[in-house]
Structures are given as C-alpha cells and as structure tokens.
PDB file of C-alpha atoms in Angstrom:
ATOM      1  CA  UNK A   1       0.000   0.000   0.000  1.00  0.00           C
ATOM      2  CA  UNK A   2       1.460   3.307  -1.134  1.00  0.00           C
ATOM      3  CA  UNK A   3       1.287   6.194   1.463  1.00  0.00           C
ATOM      4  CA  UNK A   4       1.596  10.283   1.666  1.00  0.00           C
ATOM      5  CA  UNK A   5       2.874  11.845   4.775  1.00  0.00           C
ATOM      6  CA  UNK A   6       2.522  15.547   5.596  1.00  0.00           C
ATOM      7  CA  UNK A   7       5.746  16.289   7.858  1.00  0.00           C
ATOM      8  CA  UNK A   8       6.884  19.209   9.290  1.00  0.00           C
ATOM      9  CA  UNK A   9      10.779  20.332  10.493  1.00  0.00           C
ATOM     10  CA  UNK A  10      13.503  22.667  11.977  1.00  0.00           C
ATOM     11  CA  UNK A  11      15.778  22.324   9.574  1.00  0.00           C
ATOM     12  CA  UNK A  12      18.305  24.145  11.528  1.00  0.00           C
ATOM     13  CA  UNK A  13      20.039  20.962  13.228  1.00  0.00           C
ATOM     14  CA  UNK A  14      19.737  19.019   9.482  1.00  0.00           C
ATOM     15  CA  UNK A  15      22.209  19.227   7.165  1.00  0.00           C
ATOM     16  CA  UNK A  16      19.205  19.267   4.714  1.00  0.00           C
ATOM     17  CA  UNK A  17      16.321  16.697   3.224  1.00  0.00           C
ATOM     18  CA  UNK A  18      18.506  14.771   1.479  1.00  0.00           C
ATOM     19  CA  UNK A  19      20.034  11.655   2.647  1.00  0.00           C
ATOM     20  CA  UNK A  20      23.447  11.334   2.505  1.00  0.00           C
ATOM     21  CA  UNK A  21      27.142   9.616   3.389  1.00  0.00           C
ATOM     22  CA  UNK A  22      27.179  10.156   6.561  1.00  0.00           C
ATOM     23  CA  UNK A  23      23.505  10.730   8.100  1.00  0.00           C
ATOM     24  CA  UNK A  24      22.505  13.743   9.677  1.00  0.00           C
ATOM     25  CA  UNK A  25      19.746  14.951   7.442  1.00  0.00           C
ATOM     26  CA  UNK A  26      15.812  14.948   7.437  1.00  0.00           C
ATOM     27  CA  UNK A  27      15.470  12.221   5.182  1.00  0.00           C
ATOM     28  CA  UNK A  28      17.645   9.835   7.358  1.00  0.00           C
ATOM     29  CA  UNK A  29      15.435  10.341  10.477  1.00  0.00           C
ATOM     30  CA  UNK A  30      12.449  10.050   8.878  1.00  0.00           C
ATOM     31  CA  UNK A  31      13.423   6.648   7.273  1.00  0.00           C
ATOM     32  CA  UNK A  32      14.856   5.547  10.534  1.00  0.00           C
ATOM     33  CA  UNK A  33      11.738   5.920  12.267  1.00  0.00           C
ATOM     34  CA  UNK A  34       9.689   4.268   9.723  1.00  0.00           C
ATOM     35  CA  UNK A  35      11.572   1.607   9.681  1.00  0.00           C
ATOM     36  CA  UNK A  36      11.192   1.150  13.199  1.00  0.00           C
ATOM     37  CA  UNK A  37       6.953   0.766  12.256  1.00  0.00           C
ATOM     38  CA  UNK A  38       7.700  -1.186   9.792  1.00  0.00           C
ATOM     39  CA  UNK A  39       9.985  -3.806  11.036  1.00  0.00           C
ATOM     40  CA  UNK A  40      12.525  -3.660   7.985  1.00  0.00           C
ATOM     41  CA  UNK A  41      14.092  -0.304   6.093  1.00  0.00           C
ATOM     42  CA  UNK A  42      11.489   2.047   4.338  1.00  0.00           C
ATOM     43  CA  UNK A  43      12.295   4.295   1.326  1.00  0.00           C
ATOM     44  CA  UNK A  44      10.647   7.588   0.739  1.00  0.00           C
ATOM     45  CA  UNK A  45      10.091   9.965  -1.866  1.00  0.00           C
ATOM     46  CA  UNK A  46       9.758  13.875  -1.145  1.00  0.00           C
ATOM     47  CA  UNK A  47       8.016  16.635  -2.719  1.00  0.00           C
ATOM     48  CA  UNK A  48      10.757  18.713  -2.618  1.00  0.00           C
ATOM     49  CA  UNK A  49      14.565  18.682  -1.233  1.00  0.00           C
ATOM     50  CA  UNK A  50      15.555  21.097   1.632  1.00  0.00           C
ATOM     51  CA  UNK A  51      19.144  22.655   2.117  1.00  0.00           C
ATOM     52  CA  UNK A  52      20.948  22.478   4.786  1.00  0.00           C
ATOM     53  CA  UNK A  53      18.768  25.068   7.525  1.00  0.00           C
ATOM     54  CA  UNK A  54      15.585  24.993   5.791  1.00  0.00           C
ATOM     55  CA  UNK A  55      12.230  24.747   7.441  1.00  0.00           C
ATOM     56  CA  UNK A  56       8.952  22.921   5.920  1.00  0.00           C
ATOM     57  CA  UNK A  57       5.831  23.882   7.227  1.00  0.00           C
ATOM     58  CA  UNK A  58       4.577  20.396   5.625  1.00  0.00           C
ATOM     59  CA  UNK A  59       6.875  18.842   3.221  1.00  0.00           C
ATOM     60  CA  UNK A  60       5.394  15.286   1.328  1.00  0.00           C
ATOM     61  CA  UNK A  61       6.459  12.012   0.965  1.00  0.00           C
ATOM     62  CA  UNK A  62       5.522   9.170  -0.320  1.00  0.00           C
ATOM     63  CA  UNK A  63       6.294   5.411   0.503  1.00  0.00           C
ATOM     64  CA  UNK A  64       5.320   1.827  -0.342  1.00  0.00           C
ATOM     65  CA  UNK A  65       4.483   0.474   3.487  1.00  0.00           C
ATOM     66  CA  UNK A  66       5.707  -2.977   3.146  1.00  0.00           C
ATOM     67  CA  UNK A  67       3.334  -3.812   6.063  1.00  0.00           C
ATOM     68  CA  UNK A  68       0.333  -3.074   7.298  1.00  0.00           C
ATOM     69  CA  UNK A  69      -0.427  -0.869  10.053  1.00  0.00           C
ATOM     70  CA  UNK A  70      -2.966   1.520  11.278  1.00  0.00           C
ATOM     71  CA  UNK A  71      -2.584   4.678  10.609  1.00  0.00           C
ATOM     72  CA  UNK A  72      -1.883   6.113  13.685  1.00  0.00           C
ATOM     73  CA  UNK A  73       0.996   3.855  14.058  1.00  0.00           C
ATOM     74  CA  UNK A  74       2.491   5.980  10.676  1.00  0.00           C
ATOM     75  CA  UNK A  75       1.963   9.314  12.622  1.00  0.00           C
ATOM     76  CA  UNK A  76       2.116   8.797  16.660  1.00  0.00           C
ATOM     77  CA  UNK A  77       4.295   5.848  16.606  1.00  0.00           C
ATOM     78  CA  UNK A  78       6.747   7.624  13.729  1.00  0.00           C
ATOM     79  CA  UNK A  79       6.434  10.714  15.837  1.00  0.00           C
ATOM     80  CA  UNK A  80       8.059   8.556  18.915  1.00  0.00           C
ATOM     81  CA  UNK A  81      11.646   7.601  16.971  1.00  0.00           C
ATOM     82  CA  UNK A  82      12.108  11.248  15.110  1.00  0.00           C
ATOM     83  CA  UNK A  83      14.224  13.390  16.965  1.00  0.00           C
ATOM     84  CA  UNK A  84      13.144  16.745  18.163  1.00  0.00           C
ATOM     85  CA  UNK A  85      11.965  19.265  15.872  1.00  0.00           C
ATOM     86  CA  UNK A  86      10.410  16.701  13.119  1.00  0.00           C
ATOM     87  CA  UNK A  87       7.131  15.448  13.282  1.00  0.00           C
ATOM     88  CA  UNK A  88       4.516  13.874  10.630  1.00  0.00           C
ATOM     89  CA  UNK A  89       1.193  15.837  11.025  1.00  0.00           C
ATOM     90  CA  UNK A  90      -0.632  13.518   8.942  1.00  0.00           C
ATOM     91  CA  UNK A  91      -0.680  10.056   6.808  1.00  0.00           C
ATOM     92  CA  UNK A  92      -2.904   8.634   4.205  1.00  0.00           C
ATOM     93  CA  UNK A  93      -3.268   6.115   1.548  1.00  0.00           C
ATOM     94  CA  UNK A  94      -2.897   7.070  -1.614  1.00  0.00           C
ATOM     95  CA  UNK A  95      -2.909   5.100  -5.313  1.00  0.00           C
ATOM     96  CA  UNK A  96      -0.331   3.928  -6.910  1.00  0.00           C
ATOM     97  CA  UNK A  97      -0.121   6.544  -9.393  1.00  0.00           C
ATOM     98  CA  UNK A  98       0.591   9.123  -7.098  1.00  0.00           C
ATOM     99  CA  UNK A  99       4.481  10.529  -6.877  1.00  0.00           C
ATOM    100  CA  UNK A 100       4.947  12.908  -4.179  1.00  0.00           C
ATOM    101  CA  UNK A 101       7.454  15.028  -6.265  1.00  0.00           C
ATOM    102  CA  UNK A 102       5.896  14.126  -9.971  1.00  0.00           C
ATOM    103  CA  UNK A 103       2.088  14.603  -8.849  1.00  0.00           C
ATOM    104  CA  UNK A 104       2.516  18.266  -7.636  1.00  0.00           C
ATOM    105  CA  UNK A 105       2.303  20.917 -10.409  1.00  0.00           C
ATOM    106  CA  UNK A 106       3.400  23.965  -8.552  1.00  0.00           C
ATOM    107  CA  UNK A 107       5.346  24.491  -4.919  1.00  0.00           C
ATOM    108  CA  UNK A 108       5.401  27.505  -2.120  1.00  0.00           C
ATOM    109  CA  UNK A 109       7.735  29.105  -0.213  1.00  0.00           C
ATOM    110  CA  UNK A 110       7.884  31.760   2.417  1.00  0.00           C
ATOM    111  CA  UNK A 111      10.837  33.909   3.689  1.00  0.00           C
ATOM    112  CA  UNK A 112      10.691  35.398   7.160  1.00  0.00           C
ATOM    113  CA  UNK A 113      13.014  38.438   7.578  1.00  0.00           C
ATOM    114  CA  UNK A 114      13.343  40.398  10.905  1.00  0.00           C
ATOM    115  CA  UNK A 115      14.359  43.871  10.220  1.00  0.00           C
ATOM    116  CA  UNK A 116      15.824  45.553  13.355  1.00  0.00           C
ATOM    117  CA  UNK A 117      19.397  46.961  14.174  1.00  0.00           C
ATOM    118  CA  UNK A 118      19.464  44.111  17.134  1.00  0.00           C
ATOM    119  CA  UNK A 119      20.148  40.475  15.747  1.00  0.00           C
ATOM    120  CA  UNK A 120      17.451  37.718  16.248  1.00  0.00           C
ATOM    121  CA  UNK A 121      17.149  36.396  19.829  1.00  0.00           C
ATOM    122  CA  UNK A 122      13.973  34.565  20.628  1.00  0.00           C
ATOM    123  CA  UNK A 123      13.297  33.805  16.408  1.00  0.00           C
ATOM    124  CA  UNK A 124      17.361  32.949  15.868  1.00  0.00           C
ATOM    125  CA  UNK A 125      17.527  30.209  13.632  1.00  0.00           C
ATOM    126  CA  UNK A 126      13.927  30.811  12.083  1.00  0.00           C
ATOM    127  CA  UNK A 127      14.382  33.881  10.586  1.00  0.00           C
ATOM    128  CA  UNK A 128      16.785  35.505   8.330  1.00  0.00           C
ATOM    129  CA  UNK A 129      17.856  39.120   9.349  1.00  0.00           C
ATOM    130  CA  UNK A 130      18.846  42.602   7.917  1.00  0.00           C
ATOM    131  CA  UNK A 131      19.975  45.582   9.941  1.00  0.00           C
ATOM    132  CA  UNK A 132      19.156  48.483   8.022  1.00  0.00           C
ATOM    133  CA  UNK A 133      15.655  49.826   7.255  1.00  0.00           C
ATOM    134  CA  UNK A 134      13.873  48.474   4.233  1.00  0.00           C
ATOM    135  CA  UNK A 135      11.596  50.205   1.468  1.00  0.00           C
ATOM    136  CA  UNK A 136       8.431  48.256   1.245  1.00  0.00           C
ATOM    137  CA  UNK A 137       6.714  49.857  -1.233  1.00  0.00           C
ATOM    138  CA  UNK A 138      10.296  49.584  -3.362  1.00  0.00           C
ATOM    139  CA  UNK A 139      10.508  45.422  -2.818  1.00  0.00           C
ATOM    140  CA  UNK A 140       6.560  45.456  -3.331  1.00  0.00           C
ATOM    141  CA  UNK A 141       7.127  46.515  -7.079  1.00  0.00           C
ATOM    142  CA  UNK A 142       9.531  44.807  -7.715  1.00  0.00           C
ATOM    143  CA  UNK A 143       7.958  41.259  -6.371  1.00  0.00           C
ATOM    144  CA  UNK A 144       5.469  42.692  -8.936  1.00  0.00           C
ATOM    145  CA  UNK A 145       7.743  42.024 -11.737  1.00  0.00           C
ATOM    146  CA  UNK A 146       8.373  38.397 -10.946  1.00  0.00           C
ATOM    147  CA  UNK A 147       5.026  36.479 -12.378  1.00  0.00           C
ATOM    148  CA  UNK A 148       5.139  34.912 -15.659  1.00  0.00           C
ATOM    149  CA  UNK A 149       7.717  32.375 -17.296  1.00  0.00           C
ATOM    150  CA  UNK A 150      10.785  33.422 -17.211  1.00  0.00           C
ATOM    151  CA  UNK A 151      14.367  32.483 -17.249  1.00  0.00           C
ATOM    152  CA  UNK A 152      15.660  32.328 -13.861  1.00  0.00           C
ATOM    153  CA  UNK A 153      19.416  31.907 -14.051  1.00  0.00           C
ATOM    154  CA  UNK A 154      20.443  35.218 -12.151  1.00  0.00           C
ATOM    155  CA  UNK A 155      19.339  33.252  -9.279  1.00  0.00           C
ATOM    156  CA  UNK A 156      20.320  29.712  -9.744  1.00  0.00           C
ATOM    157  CA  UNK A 157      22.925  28.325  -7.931  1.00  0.00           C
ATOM    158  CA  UNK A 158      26.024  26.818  -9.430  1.00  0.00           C
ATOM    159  CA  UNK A 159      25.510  23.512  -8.270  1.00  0.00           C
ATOM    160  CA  UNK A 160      21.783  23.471  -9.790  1.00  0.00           C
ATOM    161  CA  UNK A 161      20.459  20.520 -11.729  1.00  0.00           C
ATOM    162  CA  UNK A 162      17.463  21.225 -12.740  1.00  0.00           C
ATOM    163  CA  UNK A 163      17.579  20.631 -16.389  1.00  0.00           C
ATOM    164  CA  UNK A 164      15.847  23.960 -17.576  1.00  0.00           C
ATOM    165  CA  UNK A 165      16.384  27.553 -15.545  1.00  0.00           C
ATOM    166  CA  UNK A 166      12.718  28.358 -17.106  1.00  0.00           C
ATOM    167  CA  UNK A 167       9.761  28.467 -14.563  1.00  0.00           C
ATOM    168  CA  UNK A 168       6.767  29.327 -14.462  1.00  0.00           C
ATOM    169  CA  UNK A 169       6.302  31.595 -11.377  1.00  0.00           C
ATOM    170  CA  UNK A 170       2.536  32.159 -10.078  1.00  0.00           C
ATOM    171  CA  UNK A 171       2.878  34.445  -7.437  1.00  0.00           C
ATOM    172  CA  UNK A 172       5.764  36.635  -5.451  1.00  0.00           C
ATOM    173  CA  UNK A 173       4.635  39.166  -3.032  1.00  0.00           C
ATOM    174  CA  UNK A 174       5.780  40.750   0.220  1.00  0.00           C
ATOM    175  CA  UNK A 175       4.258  42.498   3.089  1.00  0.00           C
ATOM    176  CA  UNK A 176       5.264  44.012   6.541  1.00  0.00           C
ATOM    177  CA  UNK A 177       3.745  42.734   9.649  1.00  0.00           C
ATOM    178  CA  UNK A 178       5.904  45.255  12.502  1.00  0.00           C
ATOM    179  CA  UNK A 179       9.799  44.786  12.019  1.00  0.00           C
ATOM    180  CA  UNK A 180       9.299  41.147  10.275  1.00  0.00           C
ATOM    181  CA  UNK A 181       9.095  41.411   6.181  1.00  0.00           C
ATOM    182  CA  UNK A 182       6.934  38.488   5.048  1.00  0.00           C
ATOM    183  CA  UNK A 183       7.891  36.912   1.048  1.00  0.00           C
ATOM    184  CA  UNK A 184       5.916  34.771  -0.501  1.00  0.00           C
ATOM    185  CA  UNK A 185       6.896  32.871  -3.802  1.00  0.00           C
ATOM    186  CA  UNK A 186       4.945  29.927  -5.654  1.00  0.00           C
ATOM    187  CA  UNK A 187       5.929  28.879  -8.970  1.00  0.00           C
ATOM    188  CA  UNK A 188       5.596  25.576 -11.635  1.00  0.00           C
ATOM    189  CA  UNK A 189       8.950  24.503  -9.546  1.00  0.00           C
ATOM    190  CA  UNK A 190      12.550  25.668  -7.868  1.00  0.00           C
ATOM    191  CA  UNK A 191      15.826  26.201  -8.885  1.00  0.00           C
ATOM    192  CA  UNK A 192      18.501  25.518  -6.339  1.00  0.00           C
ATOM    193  CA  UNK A 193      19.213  28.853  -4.111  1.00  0.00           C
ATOM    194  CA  UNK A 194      16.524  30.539  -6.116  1.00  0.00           C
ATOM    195  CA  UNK A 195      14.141  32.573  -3.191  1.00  0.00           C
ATOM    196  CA  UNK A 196      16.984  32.794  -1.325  1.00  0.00           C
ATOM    197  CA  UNK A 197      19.101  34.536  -3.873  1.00  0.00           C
ATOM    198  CA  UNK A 198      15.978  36.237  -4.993  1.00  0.00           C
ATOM    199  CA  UNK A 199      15.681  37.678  -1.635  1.00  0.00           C
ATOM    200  CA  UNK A 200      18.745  38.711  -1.122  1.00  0.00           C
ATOM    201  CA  UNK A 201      17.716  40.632  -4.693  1.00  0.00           C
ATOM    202  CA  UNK A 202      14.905  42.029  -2.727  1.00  0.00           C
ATOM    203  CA  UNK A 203      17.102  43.208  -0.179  1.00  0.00           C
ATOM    204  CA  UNK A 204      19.342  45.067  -2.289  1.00  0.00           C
ATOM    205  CA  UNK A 205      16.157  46.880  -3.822  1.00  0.00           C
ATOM    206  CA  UNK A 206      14.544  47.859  -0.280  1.00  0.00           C
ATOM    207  CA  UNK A 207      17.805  49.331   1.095  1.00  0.00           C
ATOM    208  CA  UNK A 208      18.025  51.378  -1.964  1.00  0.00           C
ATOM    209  CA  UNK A 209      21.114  50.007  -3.613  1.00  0.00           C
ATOM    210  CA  UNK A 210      19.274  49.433  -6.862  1.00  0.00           C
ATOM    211  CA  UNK A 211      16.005  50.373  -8.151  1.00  0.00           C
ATOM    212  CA  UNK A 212      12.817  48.077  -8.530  1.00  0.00           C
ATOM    213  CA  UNK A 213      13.391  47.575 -12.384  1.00  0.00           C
ATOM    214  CA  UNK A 214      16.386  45.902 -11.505  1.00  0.00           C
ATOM    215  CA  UNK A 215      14.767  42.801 -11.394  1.00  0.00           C
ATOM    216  CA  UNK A 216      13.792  42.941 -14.787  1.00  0.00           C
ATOM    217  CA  UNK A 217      17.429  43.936 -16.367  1.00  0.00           C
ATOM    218  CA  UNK A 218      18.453  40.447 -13.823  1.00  0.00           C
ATOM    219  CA  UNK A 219      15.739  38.304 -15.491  1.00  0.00           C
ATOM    220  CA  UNK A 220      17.235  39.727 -19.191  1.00  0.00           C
ATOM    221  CA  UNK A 221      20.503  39.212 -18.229  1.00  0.00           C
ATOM    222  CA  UNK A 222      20.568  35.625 -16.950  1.00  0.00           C
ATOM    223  CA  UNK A 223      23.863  36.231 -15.227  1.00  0.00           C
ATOM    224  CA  UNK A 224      24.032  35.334 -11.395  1.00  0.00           C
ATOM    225  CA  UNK A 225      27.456  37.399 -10.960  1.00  0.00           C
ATOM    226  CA  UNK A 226      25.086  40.262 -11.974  1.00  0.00           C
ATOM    227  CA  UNK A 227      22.733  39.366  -8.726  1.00  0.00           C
ATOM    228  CA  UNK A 228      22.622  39.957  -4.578  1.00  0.00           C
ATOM    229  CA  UNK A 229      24.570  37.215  -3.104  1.00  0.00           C
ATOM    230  CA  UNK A 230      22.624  34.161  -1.634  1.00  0.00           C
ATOM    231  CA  UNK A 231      20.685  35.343   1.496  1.00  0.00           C
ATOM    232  CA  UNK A 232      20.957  32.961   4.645  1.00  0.00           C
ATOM    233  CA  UNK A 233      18.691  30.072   5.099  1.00  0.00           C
ATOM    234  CA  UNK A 234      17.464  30.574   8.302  1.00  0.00           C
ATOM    235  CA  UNK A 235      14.415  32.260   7.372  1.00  0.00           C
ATOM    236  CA  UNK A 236      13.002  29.901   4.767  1.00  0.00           C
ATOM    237  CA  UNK A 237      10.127  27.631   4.748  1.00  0.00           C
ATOM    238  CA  UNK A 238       8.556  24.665   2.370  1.00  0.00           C
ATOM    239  CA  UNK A 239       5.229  25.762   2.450  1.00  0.00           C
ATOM    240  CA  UNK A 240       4.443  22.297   0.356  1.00  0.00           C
ATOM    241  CA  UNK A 241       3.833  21.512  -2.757  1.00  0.00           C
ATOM    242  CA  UNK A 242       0.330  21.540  -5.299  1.00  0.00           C
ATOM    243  CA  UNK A 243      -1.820  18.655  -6.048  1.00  0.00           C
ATOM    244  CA  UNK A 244      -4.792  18.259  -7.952  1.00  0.00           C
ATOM    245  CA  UNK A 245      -7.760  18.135  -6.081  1.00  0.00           C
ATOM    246  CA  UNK A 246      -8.886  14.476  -6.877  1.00  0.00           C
ATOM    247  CA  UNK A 247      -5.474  13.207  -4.344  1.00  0.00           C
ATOM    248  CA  UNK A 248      -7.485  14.341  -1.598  1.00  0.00           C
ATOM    249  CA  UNK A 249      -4.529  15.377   0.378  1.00  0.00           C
ATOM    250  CA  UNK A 250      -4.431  17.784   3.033  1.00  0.00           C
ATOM    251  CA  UNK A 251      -3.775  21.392   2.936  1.00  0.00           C
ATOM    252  CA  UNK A 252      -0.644  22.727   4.809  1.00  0.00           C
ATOM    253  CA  UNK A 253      -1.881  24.317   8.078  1.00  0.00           C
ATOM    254  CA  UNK A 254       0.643  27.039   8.115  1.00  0.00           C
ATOM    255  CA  UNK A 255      -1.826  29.737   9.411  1.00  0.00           C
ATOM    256  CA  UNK A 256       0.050  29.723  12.828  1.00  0.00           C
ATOM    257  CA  UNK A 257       2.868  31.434  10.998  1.00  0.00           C
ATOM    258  CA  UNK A 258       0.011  34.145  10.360  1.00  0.00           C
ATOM    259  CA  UNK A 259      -0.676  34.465  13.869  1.00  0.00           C
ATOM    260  CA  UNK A 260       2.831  34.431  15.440  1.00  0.00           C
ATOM    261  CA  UNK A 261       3.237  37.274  13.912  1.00  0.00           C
ATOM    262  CA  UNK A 262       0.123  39.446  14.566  1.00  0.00           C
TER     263      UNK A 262
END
C-alpha cells in the first residue's frame, strides 16, 4: 500500500532533506523511524529537497508500506523515533499513481526576515535578518515584476540541476507585519538557491542600492554574478507543494505562521 505523509521540520540541526554519506539529514530520520513501524528499512520519496537550515511547514512524501499498520501507528508511533523538531502531522493512503514530487504541479515558499538593528534572539535560527531599514513599497514593485515564465538563471545556484532555468512563477509578493518582512513565492517549480538569492535581490532593492526595475534587467541578463549574493537560510520555509484536487490530500496548516506574527 502506497502512502503520503505531511511532515513538518527545523531544519536548523539538518544538514538538509537529502540523505546522505554520513547521516545527519531529514530524510535519514524520517526513514529511521519508519523503519522502526515497519519492522525492515522504508524508502521515501519527497516533494521537494531542503538545504541544509531549511524549514517545511509540511513537506510530502511518499512510501510503499511494506506492512500493514494503522494509521496512527504511521503518525504517533513515527512521531516517537524522530528526533526533536520533526514530526509527521498527517498520513494517508494514496494510489499507486501518485508521486509525491511528480504529482505536484506547482510548490510555495515563504521567507521570514526580521528587520531591526538588534540580531534575532527569541526567532534565531527561524528567521533571516537585515539591519538596516527596508523600502516596502520599493521590494513590493519589484515582487510585482516576478510572475510569468521566465528564465531564472540570475538566481540559480552553481551547483543546480534542474535541467531547464525556465519556470513558471505564479505568485511573489511581500508584506510588513511590525519589524518582520513576510515573502511569498509559488511557482511551476525551484531552482537551487533561487528565493533565497531572490531575496537577497529584494534586499538590495529595499535598502536602496538598486532600483525596482532591476529585477527585470536580472531576469534579461541571466547572469548570477550580476545578482545579490545568496541570502541565509534561516528564514526559509517549504510551504508544500500543489496537487490536484482528486489526491485528496491535506492542505498545509501554516496559518500559525500568520498568527505568530500578529
């Protein structure tokens, strides 16, 4: 029987989703404590890979249980061998066809920056910071610019392997709830480093190094020498991927993001 999970992490201890020589990442505990349900190892399937410091509010996977147990047993008894700061809100069967990562059409992220002149204390690790004061209205246009297909490669990552640096991106936005700046991307799919690097764009924009038509000349030129370097990771989240309706699966329940910071 093939399963989705909805799970949620700190990412700050992880060395990312990923599994990898060595241990030490998302995947790895998550596997672990399946395993430990199941009796024998357990391989998963994610919706999307996490760097090294990256939160997901509910990040996807999907496995083929080689047993049968109740469900609960996939959530509280998983939720008893993950270490602190994972947890899997929710599980459910799914068909065959679906593919955690080849199912969803589109993916979300959201960037929490605190912008004070102190550093982070009681938010360190969960959100990025910046120092100076920032121009809303100024990262606001040019958030406004990002929608559409376009060729992302002033804010790919070296290492990227996504075979295209075209997406398709649905939405980008930003808004101000008291000293924390609140970005919001979705798009078709990722490139490596891409909302952080287009954040750290942003940045460069709402301190007034560079105007908000900036973006555009970055999107024409296709150069990342020509962007903001890579912003930190502390301060994003996987806000999950998008499925069809007809999977059935939950929605992520990341409203208490909302509310922290009201």
């Amino acid at each position: 029987m093939r399963l989705a999970l909805g799970v949620e992490y700190f990412g700050s201890p992880f060395r990312g989703w990923q599994s990898q020589a060595g241990g030490g990442t998302v995947q790895d505990a998550l596997e672990a404590a399946l395993a430990k349900i199941a009796g024998q190892p357990v391989a998963t399937l994610c919706a999307g890979r996490t760097d090294a410091g990256v939160h997901a509010i509910q990040q996807v996977v999907h496995f083929d249980a080689p047993v049968e147990r109740p469900l609960s047993a996939w959530v509280r008894g998983v939720n008893t061998h993950l270490p602190d700061g994972v947890a899997v809100r929710w599980a459910q069967p799914v068909s065959d066809e679906f593919h955690a990562r080849f199912s969803a059409h589109g993916r979300r992220y959201r960037y929490l920056l605190l912008n004070r002149p102190q550093r982070p204390g009681l938010w360190q690790g969960r959100v990025g910071w910046f120092h100076l004061p920032l121009d809303l209205a100024a990262m606001q246009d040019a958030c406004a610019r990002l929608p559409g297909e376009h060729d992302f490669s002033a804010f790919r990552a070296a290492q990227c392997q996504a075979k295209s640096p075209v997406k398709l991106m649905t939405a980008a936005s930003v808004r101000q709830c008291g000293a924390m700046f609140v970005f919001d991307f979705a798009a078709s799919a990722f490139l490596h480093h891409m909302v952080r690097n287009l954040v750290g764009s942003l940045v460069y924009i709402g301190k007034g190094v560079q105007p908000p038509g900036w973006i555009d000349e970055l999107l024409q030129m296709r150069d990342r020498k020509l962007a903001a370097p890579t912003f930190s990771p502390d301060g994003l989240y996987f806000r999950g991927p998008v499925y069809e309706p007809h999977w059935g699966l939950p929605e992520p329940a990341d409203d208490f993001l909302d509310g922290m910071l009201t």
